[in-house]
Amino acid sequence: MTAPSPASEPRTDVARALKHAAIAGLVSFGMLLPLIGFRTIQDMRNELVLETRPLLLASFVLLTIAGSLLVSLVLVPWKQRRAAAHIPGESVRRAHWRAHVAKWLVPFALGFVVLYPVIVLLGTGFGGAVKWIDNFGIQILIYVMLGWGLNIVVGLAGLLDLGYVAFYAVGAYSYALLAKEFGLSFWILLPLAGTLSAFWGILLGFPVLRLRGDYLAIVTLAFGEIIRLILINWVDFTGGYAGVSGIPRPTFFGIPFNANDDGFAAVFGLEFTPLYRTIFLYYVILGLALLTAFVTVRLRRLPVGRAWEALREDEIACRSLGLNTTNTKLTAFAMGAMFGGFAGSFFAARQGFISPESFTFMESAIILAIVVLGGMGSMIGVAIAAVAMIGGTEIMRELEFLKLIFGQDFEPTQYRMLLFGLAMVLIMIWKPRGLISTREPSAFLKERKTVAATFVEEGRG
Amino acid sequence: MEVFVQQLINGITLGSIYGLIAIGYTMVFGIIGMVNFAHGDVFMVSSFIALVAALVLTTWLGISSVFLSLFIVLIVGMLLTSLVSWTIERLAYRPLRGSFRLAPLISAIGMSIFLMNFVQVAQGPRNKAVPPMLQQVIVVMERDGYEVTVSYRQLVIWAVTAFLLLAFWYVVSKTSLGRAQRACEQDQKMASLTGVDVDQTISITFVIGAALAAVAGTMYLMYYGVVSFSDGFVPGIKAFTAAVLGGIGSIPGAVIGGLLIGLIETMWSAYFSIDYKDVAAFSVLVITLIFLPQGILGRPEVEKV
Amino acid sequence: MIPDAILRVEHLTMRFGGLVAVHDLSFAARRGEITALIGPNGAGKTTVFNCITGFYKPTEGRIALNRGGPSLWNELDALTASSVRSRKGPGGSLYLLERMSDYLVTMDARVARTFQNIRLFRGMTVLENLLVAQHNKLMIASGFTLFGILGLPVYARAESAAIERAAAWLEKIGLIDRADDPAGDLPYGAQRRLEIARAMCTDPVLLCLDEPAAGLNPRESTELNELLLSIRDETDTSVLLIEHDMSVVMQISDHVVVLDYGVKISDGSREDVRNDPKVIAAYLGVEEDEVEAVASEVGL
């Protein structure tokens, strides 16, 4: 092939970019015409009528064209230049820098989460602290814990589970119903709920042991949905759509968080505020999440954890080495389910109210997304993904100032899941193996070397 | 007996819709081994496209002939839905081809969440109800005051489904496109070496699946007269169940599976409990996968050591 | 019948649908020897292996493993008549492998295997591969995870013993310097050796190797031969290997069984087999009475 003359090259590039942009504009016009160009609304007589939004449509099409031009004229050449200008030793330097960051990241993050309520109190005072500790701190930690629990099943054992929320639900309903029925305390019911969830994990794990890959994913999805539908329809037991309300809240070793004389504030001579309960709950979920992390780190260095990872790498080789793959899979399901159950009973205790609405397939998808986006098997990656995805969507609630730009009708919260879905797609395209895709070996002879992502299998189970 | 015949009629109608969606799942799985999670939402989007197209035709252009407007709505719906699906494949799946196995699945789940919320934001969260059309019914049999009826709507659904399946069957079994698809199913690398444009073949597969889903979407809107942004998930899962039941990768299997799922659902509702009809459908999925993973018409998978 | 056999395969038949992969095959492998199962491609060798190691359930026949003295074979018929899969006693244990599923064959009967297309845990380090192989032993030491979670020293001791054992094998196969690298990063020949070392870490009495020399260069092939001979001479493990490359087999095997189209066509010492016209015919793909003509043509 002859090299094109330097003078003509940019022009053809621009011409091609313009052509692509025109096609993109046309496609987006066609696609968006019915859904953006028109809006179906109900008129006074409750009949559907159409409203047109030509300006909105035009701006979307123009945005598409601009985006397409940006990609082909700026992003692609930039990538090519970067690929061409390969600096020797850069990857080494980068790895070095990364190792440096990794060394300090964990202690720093730990310190931060332990001090988080204090930092929030200093930052916002008593007024705004509940929101920041509850909506951000507790909410994110619940998902970190769920992500770490599912990480055992998906990330370590390589078993694709799309129905994880079922165990979250089992934990939540176990706590809610047992606490209401028998008045048992949170600390007694927590291990009980975890055990029940683990039991369900084994129960649902048994029939699906032989299935692989996407089939396993779909069956677990079906199980998750079946459990949710039973929660909806078995009204006598679960309260159906209405759910369970008035769930006893956890106490501070027997001292309730209320405004009474025997309440937490009165006992410790403080002024009553709901903040104490929030802070207490924050440290409970932090403790549970750290327990999950501790147990998982330990398990990875034990035969059972190594067997999980070996199972992900090659199931047939496992069997040839005398590993009981049935038990290995079931323990992974049970451990994952148990942590899901812990998180579930915490969730019920924190909310005081649960209903099937909280345990939809969307929750399973979000948890799985956190695991895969974080990098399967990497606990730090999963935590980062949980912070980014859950924190990111929660922050959408706080963007009230956008109303000043887009007008008072603009409701930023309704874009939360829209952006969540979009972020899932974009992160997968950017990093298909997740944010942290390397693997830390569980044992070493001379030095601990990180295993590059290209060697690590994703599991066929 | 009368109840049974009536539910048979209803079940076949519902099953036709599931079957049309199931073909999209089964073809995509057959060719790139991926569960296209967003397919159910593409179906839902197609329902909205049909809704808007029907409103434009009836309230703006004043076309009163039901069949003419139905015809135009079908064509528009198929074209625009195909465009949507083509774009999704191009942007969200193609960059991930040959990459980490879970990446396309996660991308598809993300796409599904995106589409659902996009429609919710763009069209509002409320159910969209259209005035019922083609309400006439034909009484098939009658006993003790119980009439077994077939509505015109159901007849239209049967006719359109049958016609499209024949056309579609012709395309995949008799044309070079069908050959290219089967070649890609067997071995993509080999197919590209023998001159098959693999990317294009996969794109066309997505387009055909979406076009059939658009027909299902239009039929769904016409049959139930109501659609909402969340209507993609459950029919999508049931259609996927149908694809698995029939044997994933097998196109006649998808149709048979669709009809079976439709019948199971209506019969269960009639004879057992309408509340648990979805549990019945999901249980069928679980039982099929555990005891007959290759489905009714699929090829069994042999474990290689 | 060979009295000091460790493994007896009797009337083994394996059918896949209408296809008969192995037909009425009987042979025995002697304790402390290297037995080779050879034959042209598609002769059914790997199928025999999959039956022995529990990956396939044979259609018919008996596969028995003896972990005791020759007198133990007298009890074989009684064991077969019973419904159990093994007989354990002071004189040693006797197993019916066709009654056991894959992992039990390795865990209980102590038969280990390698694969034709290497099956290492590519994303785990070389050392980790060898630790997974010691799973069952470590599992007990970790109190089925309980002691391990609590961090009791009993597990730490067992683990360092396991690492020592792994290191000894790595020394032997010349991979000690690569212990902390991912197994998928090793060159092909080293992966083959590692897979053998991994199988040896399960403490097998019988090691089944599926085409261990496939794809090796002459130097690696020599190293492999040395490794196998040292396993035979220095450990209590007997070796059963599949090869279709005669030259490798002829250098190290004590006993050779030849298979063609699922049927045994020859069985004996390597000299016997080398001179058996049936074997030559099978390898040349001609009828037996044409062997001489063809052999003189190609200058054998």
XYZ file of C-alpha atoms in Angstrom, chain A residues 14 28 70 78 81-82 120 142 173 178 202 220 255 278-279 299 301 308 310 339 360 402 412 421 428 454:
26
model
C -12.295 15.353 7.886
C -30.250 9.435 16.016
C -15.414 14.745 18.645
C -5.273 11.263 20.294
C -0.759 9.411 18.839
C -0.550 7.939 22.285
C -19.303 14.774 58.392
C -24.533 -1.875 52.422
C -37.558 -10.984 56.096
C -38.635 -13.123 63.797
C -27.316 -24.285 49.553
C -30.484 -17.865 39.507
C -30.618 0.790 75.413
C -27.633 6.848 62.564
C -24.054 6.925 63.792
C -10.761 -17.724 53.203
C -5.653 -18.217 51.846
C -12.988 -21.560 44.647
C -9.241 -23.100 41.007
C -23.159 -12.203 53.875
C -36.296 -6.601 42.582
C -29.396 22.016 38.188
C -32.369 15.292 38.725
C -27.218 2.078 33.133
C -17.495 -2.099 30.314
C -4.734 -11.731 30.820
